[in-house]
């Protein structure tokens, strides 16, 4: 029986050795010597098979891993080591607040219910050496430096302030001019208003009497001449001669006293013009010159300079110009106001950075 028990004891020891080899537990420290308040990493490394259940010691931040040694933080890591095995690492960052020699005791790690043990680790915490012989050389920390004033740093702000003042003044000035109805007429020319007589005479004098008997040239001449005549009659006698036939125009003009002396000549001009335009009638150059003179004579004899109508027409043109000017002034005033607001915001931001 004693031989049998000896065999069993040997087998138990072999199994224990195999488990110890298959599940190795090692404790390491980055450096064994630190200063008071300095930190170092204490690592517990366990090599086990993949999928093994590994339970590390239950520490948390703020605990003392041993008397005088405090835990700052904890984290886990894993790496493959081959042969279907992995290494699980518990990284523990530690520090000490007193000088001396400290021993971190053996740590127990459970691997698949089996306990693996690490070896103890000793660390030495040294004091920070102070030169007591030269105490007077120790100085307190310096205060925040007060940077000197630099015009280069403030130059953009000064320029912005000047531009802001100009924009604000310009915006206020334009708004006041609009409210006071005083337009700024830059680029606007005073309206030049001409009477129907002046327009008609200038137009008819710019027409050259053709010297040849070309039908097309004669047609174009009489078309231009009668267009000027019809336009003058429409504005002078206040009926739409442009849309009327020649006979209707003559009948309307018979009722006008100013036309009594020229009605026969005017009828002859209109009838000749109709034949030249629609019947390709050929007119001699001397006849065309005569008609040219008769039309100008009709303008002179029926001339009427209505100064009040001219003034009203001039005011209407100026009113349109003023309206356009007001719109541009209001647009410019609002743009300057928005630009002023943007520059003010940016200037405050720049001052905030400098101060």
Short mmCIF file of C-alpha atoms in Angstrom, two decimals:
data_model
loop_
_atom_site.label_atom_id
_atom_site.label_comp_id
_atom_site.label_asym_id
_atom_site.label_seq_id
_atom_site.Cartn_x
_atom_site.Cartn_y
_atom_site.Cartn_z
CA UNK A 1 0.00 0.00 0.00
CA UNK A 2 2.81 2.40 0.81
CA UNK A 3 4.16 1.96 -2.73
CA UNK A 4 0.74 2.85 -4.18
CA UNK A 5 0.51 6.08 -2.13
CA UNK A 6 3.97 7.08 -3.26
CA UNK A 7 2.94 6.72 -6.90
CA UNK A 8 -0.18 8.87 -6.34
CA UNK A 9 1.83 11.57 -4.62
CA UNK A 10 4.28 11.73 -7.53
CA UNK A 11 1.39 12.01 -10.03
CA UNK A 12 -0.21 14.86 -8.04
CA UNK A 13 3.07 16.75 -8.01
CA UNK A 14 3.48 16.26 -11.79
CA UNK A 15 -0.03 17.59 -12.44
CA UNK A 16 0.65 20.62 -10.26
CA UNK A 17 3.86 21.29 -12.18
CA UNK A 18 2.06 20.97 -15.52
CA UNK A 19 -0.67 23.46 -14.43
CA UNK A 20 1.98 25.83 -13.19
CA UNK A 21 3.81 25.71 -16.52
CA UNK A 22 0.62 25.97 -18.58
CA UNK A 23 -0.53 29.03 -16.61
CA UNK A 24 2.46 31.26 -15.85
CA UNK A 25 2.01 34.44 -13.76
CA UNK A 26 4.72 37.10 -13.79
CA UNK A 27 4.85 40.51 -12.08
CA UNK A 28 7.02 43.31 -13.50
CA UNK A 29 7.62 47.00 -12.86
CA UNK A 30 8.90 49.54 -15.43
CA UNK A 31 11.40 50.96 -13.00
CA UNK A 32 12.13 49.98 -9.43
CA UNK A 33 13.40 53.44 -8.44
CA UNK A 34 11.22 56.57 -8.57
CA UNK A 35 11.02 59.96 -6.91
CA UNK A 36 8.28 60.93 -4.49
CA UNK A 37 5.13 61.67 -6.50
CA UNK A 38 6.50 60.12 -9.71
CA UNK A 39 4.64 57.28 -11.42
CA UNK A 40 5.59 53.88 -12.77
CA UNK A 41 3.72 50.91 -14.29
CA UNK A 42 3.27 47.65 -12.37
CA UNK A 43 2.22 44.84 -14.76
CA UNK A 44 0.79 41.42 -13.92
CA UNK A 45 1.21 39.09 -16.92
CA UNK A 46 -0.57 35.76 -17.19
CA UNK A 47 0.04 33.25 -19.98
CA UNK A 48 -2.88 30.86 -20.50
CA UNK A 49 -4.72 28.99 -23.21
CA UNK A 50 -7.12 30.85 -25.45
CA UNK A 51 -10.57 31.08 -23.91
CA UNK A 52 -9.34 30.47 -20.38
CA UNK A 53 -11.18 32.22 -17.55
CA UNK A 54 -8.69 34.62 -15.94
CA UNK A 55 -9.55 36.68 -12.85
CA UNK A 56 -7.10 39.35 -11.68
CA UNK A 57 -7.03 40.87 -8.18
CA UNK A 58 -9.91 43.27 -7.65
CA UNK A 59 -8.19 46.66 -7.47
CA UNK A 60 -9.56 50.09 -8.38
CA UNK A 61 -8.12 53.60 -8.71
CA UNK A 62 -7.29 55.14 -5.35
CA UNK A 63 -6.62 51.82 -3.60
CA UNK A 64 -3.27 51.08 -1.99
CA UNK A 65 -1.66 48.04 -3.58
CA UNK A 66 0.53 47.95 -0.50
CA UNK A 67 0.99 50.36 2.35
CA UNK A 68 2.34 53.66 0.98
CA UNK A 69 1.85 52.77 -2.71
CA UNK A 70 -1.28 54.18 -4.36
CA UNK A 71 -2.98 53.00 -7.56
CA UNK A 72 -3.50 55.83 -10.12
CA UNK A 73 -5.17 53.92 -12.98
CA UNK A 74 -5.76 50.39 -14.33
CA UNK A 75 -6.18 48.92 -17.82
CA UNK A 76 -6.08 45.48 -19.47
CA UNK A 77 -4.29 44.27 -22.60
CA UNK A 78 -4.02 40.97 -24.51
CA UNK A 79 -1.44 39.61 -26.97
CA UNK A 80 -0.96 36.28 -28.76
CA UNK A 81 2.10 34.23 -27.82
CA UNK A 82 1.55 31.21 -30.12
CA UNK A 83 0.81 27.53 -29.41
CA UNK A 84 -2.88 28.42 -28.91
CA UNK A 85 -1.93 30.59 -25.92
CA UNK A 86 -2.45 34.24 -25.04
CA UNK A 87 -0.86 36.68 -22.61
CA UNK A 88 -3.27 38.75 -20.52
CA UNK A 89 -1.77 41.86 -18.94
CA UNK A 90 -3.17 43.93 -16.07
CA UNK A 91 -1.41 47.30 -16.22
CA UNK A 92 -1.50 49.18 -12.90
CA UNK A 93 -0.04 52.68 -12.72
CA UNK A 94 1.23 53.39 -9.19
CA UNK A 95 2.87 56.19 -7.21
CA UNK A 96 4.10 56.87 -3.70
CA UNK A 97 3.92 60.04 -1.63
CA UNK A 98 6.59 59.13 0.90
CA UNK A 99 10.18 58.07 0.45
CA UNK A 100 11.27 54.60 1.45
CA UNK A 101 11.42 50.99 0.35
CA UNK A 102 8.10 49.32 -0.49
CA UNK A 103 7.42 45.70 -1.37
CA UNK A 104 4.40 44.83 -3.50
CA UNK A 105 3.29 41.42 -2.22
CA UNK A 106 2.56 38.31 -4.24
CA UNK A 107 -0.60 38.67 -6.35
CA UNK A 108 -3.03 35.79 -6.86
CA UNK A 109 -4.60 35.27 -10.28
CA UNK A 110 -7.32 32.70 -10.94
CA UNK A 111 -6.94 30.78 -14.22
CA UNK A 112 -9.84 28.38 -14.90
CA UNK A 113 -10.31 28.11 -11.15
CA UNK A 114 -6.67 27.41 -10.51
CA UNK A 115 -4.57 29.90 -8.57
CA UNK A 116 -1.40 31.30 -10.16
CA UNK A 117 0.97 33.33 -8.02
CA UNK A 118 3.27 36.21 -8.94
CA UNK A 119 6.51 37.02 -7.23
CA UNK A 120 6.82 40.03 -4.91
CA UNK A 121 8.31 43.25 -6.31
CA UNK A 122 10.31 45.85 -4.40
CA UNK A 123 10.42 49.51 -5.38
CA UNK A 124 12.50 52.29 -3.88
CA UNK A 125 11.06 55.81 -3.57
CA UNK A 126 13.66 58.53 -3.20
CA UNK A 127 13.22 62.07 -1.92
CA UNK A 128 13.60 65.11 -4.16
CA UNK A 129 16.89 66.60 -3.16
CA UNK A 130 16.80 70.26 -2.13
CA UNK A 131 19.90 72.40 -1.97
CA UNK A 132 19.48 73.64 1.58
CA UNK A 133 22.82 75.38 1.47
CA UNK A 134 21.50 77.89 -1.12
CA UNK A 135 17.98 78.51 0.09
CA UNK A 136 18.04 82.10 -1.12
CA UNK A 137 18.42 80.94 -4.74
CA UNK A 138 14.94 79.43 -4.65
CA UNK A 139 12.44 81.76 -6.32
CA UNK A 140 8.65 81.59 -6.52
CA UNK A 141 7.05 81.02 -9.95
CA UNK A 142 6.85 84.11 -12.12
CA UNK A 143 3.53 85.74 -12.88
CA UNK A 144 1.98 85.88 -16.37
CA UNK A 145 4.02 88.20 -18.55
CA UNK A 146 2.38 91.49 -19.50
CA UNK A 147 3.14 92.00 -23.19
CA UNK A 148 4.19 95.56 -24.10
CA UNK A 149 1.96 97.78 -26.21
CA UNK A 150 2.66 97.42 -29.95
CA UNK A 151 1.20 99.77 -32.52
CA UNK A 152 1.58 97.04 -35.14
CA UNK A 153 -0.91 94.84 -33.27
CA UNK A 154 -3.43 97.67 -32.96
CA UNK A 155 -2.98 99.11 -36.46
CA UNK A 156 -5.74 96.93 -38.05
CA UNK A 157 -8.14 97.98 -35.29
CA UNK A 158 -7.32 101.68 -35.83
CA UNK A 159 -7.85 101.36 -39.59
CA UNK A 160 -11.13 99.53 -39.02
CA UNK A 161 -12.26 102.26 -36.63
CA UNK A 162 -11.58 104.95 -39.26
CA UNK A 163 -13.40 102.99 -41.97
CA UNK A 164 -16.26 102.31 -39.59
CA UNK A 165 -16.62 106.04 -38.85
CA UNK A 166 -16.65 106.83 -42.59
CA UNK A 167 -19.28 104.16 -43.33
CA UNK A 168 -21.50 105.23 -40.43
CA UNK A 169 -21.29 108.88 -41.50
CA UNK A 170 -22.00 107.97 -45.13
CA UNK A 171 -25.01 105.86 -44.18
CA UNK A 172 -26.49 108.59 -41.95
CA UNK A 173 -25.82 111.24 -44.62
CA UNK A 174 -27.59 109.26 -47.34
CA UNK A 175 -30.60 108.47 -45.13
CA UNK A 176 -30.94 112.17 -44.24
CA UNK A 177 -30.73 113.24 -47.89
CA UNK A 178 -33.48 110.76 -48.80
CA UNK A 179 -35.67 111.94 -45.91
CA UNK A 180 -35.12 115.60 -46.88
CA UNK A 181 -35.82 114.74 -50.54
CA UNK A 182 -32.49 116.09 -51.69
CA UNK A 183 -31.20 113.62 -54.26
CA UNK A 184 -27.55 113.34 -55.20
CA UNK A 185 -27.66 113.61 -58.99
CA UNK A 186 -24.19 112.36 -59.83
CA UNK A 187 -24.09 111.44 -63.50
CA UNK A 188 -27.60 112.80 -64.15
CA UNK A 189 -27.88 115.46 -66.84
CA UNK A 190 -30.58 118.15 -66.68
CA UNK A 191 -33.44 117.19 -68.99
CA UNK A 192 -33.56 118.99 -72.31
CA UNK A 193 -37.20 119.33 -73.34
CA UNK A 194 -38.00 120.47 -76.88
CA UNK A 195 -41.33 121.59 -78.30
CA UNK A 196 -42.98 119.57 -81.08
CA UNK A 197 -42.03 122.42 -83.43
CA UNK A 198 -38.32 122.23 -82.57
CA UNK A 199 -38.27 118.46 -82.91
CA UNK A 200 -40.12 118.55 -86.25
CA UNK A 201 -38.06 121.36 -87.81
CA UNK A 202 -34.74 119.76 -86.78
CA UNK A 203 -35.89 116.42 -88.18
CA UNK A 204 -37.12 117.78 -91.52
CA UNK A 205 -33.95 119.84 -92.02
CA UNK A 206 -31.89 116.68 -91.59
CA UNK A 207 -33.62 115.03 -94.55
CA UNK A 208 -31.86 115.36 -97.88
CA UNK A 209 -33.95 115.74 -101.02
CA UNK A 210 -32.98 112.94 -103.47
CA UNK A 211 -31.53 114.15 -106.79
CA UNK A 212 -32.36 111.07 -108.90
CA UNK A 213 -35.71 109.62 -109.96
CA UNK A 214 -35.26 106.21 -108.34
CA UNK A 215 -38.69 104.94 -107.23
CA UNK A 216 -37.39 103.29 -104.04
CA UNK A 217 -35.44 106.40 -103.01
CA UNK A 218 -38.49 108.61 -103.59
CA UNK A 219 -40.65 106.21 -101.57
CA UNK A 220 -38.22 106.28 -98.63
CA UNK A 221 -37.99 110.08 -98.78
CA UNK A 222 -41.76 110.60 -98.64
CA UNK A 223 -42.19 107.95 -95.93
CA UNK A 224 -39.70 109.73 -93.67
CA UNK A 225 -41.14 113.16 -94.48
CA UNK A 226 -44.75 112.19 -93.75
CA UNK A 227 -43.76 110.36 -90.55
CA UNK A 228 -42.28 113.62 -89.24
CA UNK A 229 -45.41 115.50 -90.34
CA UNK A 230 -47.80 113.00 -88.71
CA UNK A 231 -45.82 113.01 -85.48
CA UNK A 232 -45.90 116.83 -85.33
CA UNK A 233 -49.67 116.92 -86.03
CA UNK A 234 -50.32 114.31 -83.31
CA UNK A 235 -48.44 116.32 -80.66
CA UNK A 236 -49.50 119.79 -81.83
CA UNK A 237 -53.22 119.18 -82.48
CA UNK A 238 -53.78 116.32 -80.01
CA UNK A 239 -55.17 113.60 -82.28
CA UNK A 240 -53.52 110.40 -83.43
CA UNK A 241 -52.49 111.25 -86.96
CA UNK A 242 -50.13 108.25 -87.08
CA UNK A 243 -53.10 105.88 -87.29
CA UNK A 244 -55.20 107.93 -89.74
CA UNK A 245 -55.30 108.05 -93.53
CA UNK A 246 -54.38 111.24 -95.35
CA UNK A 247 -57.95 112.31 -96.14
CA UNK A 248 -59.01 112.00 -92.49
CA UNK A 249 -56.04 114.09 -91.40
CA UNK A 250 -56.97 116.84 -93.86
CA UNK A 251 -60.59 116.82 -92.63
CA UNK A 252 -59.47 117.14 -89.00
CA UNK A 253 -57.11 120.01 -89.87
CA UNK A 254 -59.84 121.98 -91.74
CA UNK A 255 -61.35 122.72 -88.31
CA UNK A 256 -58.11 124.32 -87.13
CA UNK A 257 -57.80 128.04 -87.86
CA UNK A 258 -54.00 127.95 -87.98
CA UNK A 259 -54.12 125.52 -90.93
CA UNK A 260 -56.45 127.46 -93.23
CA UNK A 261 -53.60 129.00 -95.28
CA UNK A 262 -51.71 125.73 -95.70
CA UNK A 263 -54.44 123.15 -96.00
CA UNK A 264 -54.29 123.02 -99.83
CA UNK A 265 -50.51 122.64 -99.86
CA UNK A 266 -50.63 120.04 -97.11
CA UNK A 267 -53.26 118.04 -98.99
CA UNK A 268 -51.10 118.08 -102.13
CA UNK A 269 -48.06 116.83 -100.14
CA UNK A 270 -49.99 113.98 -98.51
CA UNK A 271 -51.62 112.80 -101.71
CA UNK A 272 -48.30 112.88 -103.61
CA UNK A 273 -46.67 110.96 -100.76
CA UNK A 274 -49.39 108.29 -100.87
CA UNK A 275 -48.90 107.79 -104.59
CA UNK A 276 -45.12 107.62 -104.18
CA UNK A 277 -45.37 105.06 -101.37
CA UNK A 278 -48.14 102.86 -102.70
CA UNK A 279 -48.34 103.43 -106.48
CA UNK A 280 -44.60 103.81 -107.24
CA UNK A 281 -45.26 107.31 -108.48
CA UNK A 282 -42.23 109.18 -109.80
CA UNK A 283 -41.80 112.75 -108.53
CA UNK A 284 -39.40 115.26 -109.93
CA UNK A 285 -36.67 116.59 -107.62
CA UNK A 286 -37.91 120.20 -107.87
CA UNK A 287 -41.37 119.05 -106.72
CA UNK A 288 -39.83 117.20 -103.80
CA UNK A 289 -37.89 120.32 -102.80
CA UNK A 290 -41.11 122.31 -102.97
CA UNK A 291 -42.92 119.82 -100.74
CA UNK A 292 -39.97 119.90 -98.35
CA UNK A 293 -40.31 123.68 -98.05
CA UNK A 294 -44.11 123.52 -97.71
CA UNK A 295 -43.84 121.08 -94.78
CA UNK A 296 -41.32 123.33 -92.99
CA UNK A 297 -43.55 126.35 -93.71
CA UNK A 298 -46.52 124.48 -92.19
CA UNK A 299 -44.49 123.89 -89.02
CA UNK A 300 -43.56 127.55 -88.76
CA UNK A 301 -47.10 128.85 -89.30
CA UNK A 302 -48.68 126.46 -86.80
CA UNK A 303 -45.93 126.83 -84.19
CA UNK A 304 -47.11 126.96 -80.60
CA UNK A 305 -44.69 127.21 -77.70
CA UNK A 306 -46.60 126.02 -74.62
CA UNK A 307 -44.15 126.88 -71.86
CA UNK A 308 -46.39 125.45 -69.16
CA UNK A 309 -46.58 122.09 -70.96
CA UNK A 310 -42.82 122.12 -71.41
CA UNK A 311 -42.30 122.80 -67.72
CA UNK A 312 -44.69 119.98 -66.79
CA UNK A 313 -42.88 117.61 -69.12
CA UNK A 314 -39.54 118.68 -67.66
CA UNK A 315 -40.80 118.05 -64.12
CA UNK A 316 -41.98 114.56 -65.09
CA UNK A 317 -38.55 113.70 -66.45
CA UNK A 318 -36.85 115.10 -63.35
CA UNK A 319 -39.26 113.17 -61.13
CA UNK A 320 -38.17 109.93 -62.78
CA UNK A 321 -34.53 110.88 -62.36
CA UNK A 322 -35.11 111.73 -58.68
CA UNK A 323 -36.90 108.43 -58.11
CA UNK A 324 -33.96 106.53 -59.56
CA UNK A 325 -31.53 108.58 -57.48
CA UNK A 326 -33.53 107.91 -54.28
CA UNK A 327 -33.45 104.17 -54.91
CA UNK A 328 -29.68 104.18 -55.40
CA UNK A 329 -29.20 106.34 -52.30
CA UNK A 330 -31.34 104.05 -50.13
CA UNK A 331 -29.53 100.98 -51.43
CA UNK A 332 -26.16 102.59 -50.74
CA UNK A 333 -27.23 103.67 -47.24
CA UNK A 334 -28.34 100.13 -46.30
CA UNK A 335 -25.18 98.60 -47.73
CA UNK A 336 -23.04 101.01 -45.71
CA UNK A 337 -25.07 100.23 -42.59
CA UNK A 338 -24.58 96.48 -43.03
CA UNK A 339 -20.89 96.98 -43.77
CA UNK A 340 -20.59 99.10 -40.61
CA UNK A 341 -22.19 96.35 -38.53
CA UNK A 342 -19.83 93.73 -39.97
CA UNK A 343 -16.76 95.90 -39.35
CA UNK A 344 -17.91 96.65 -35.78
CA UNK A 345 -18.28 92.94 -35.03
CA UNK A 346 -14.86 92.14 -36.45
CA UNK A 347 -13.26 95.07 -34.62
CA UNK A 348 -14.71 93.89 -31.27
CA UNK A 349 -13.36 90.42 -32.00
CA UNK A 350 -9.88 91.82 -32.74
CA UNK A 351 -9.90 93.86 -29.55
CA UNK A 352 -10.97 90.79 -27.59
CA UNK A 353 -7.96 88.87 -28.95
CA UNK A 354 -5.58 91.70 -28.09
CA UNK A 355 -6.91 92.29 -24.60
#
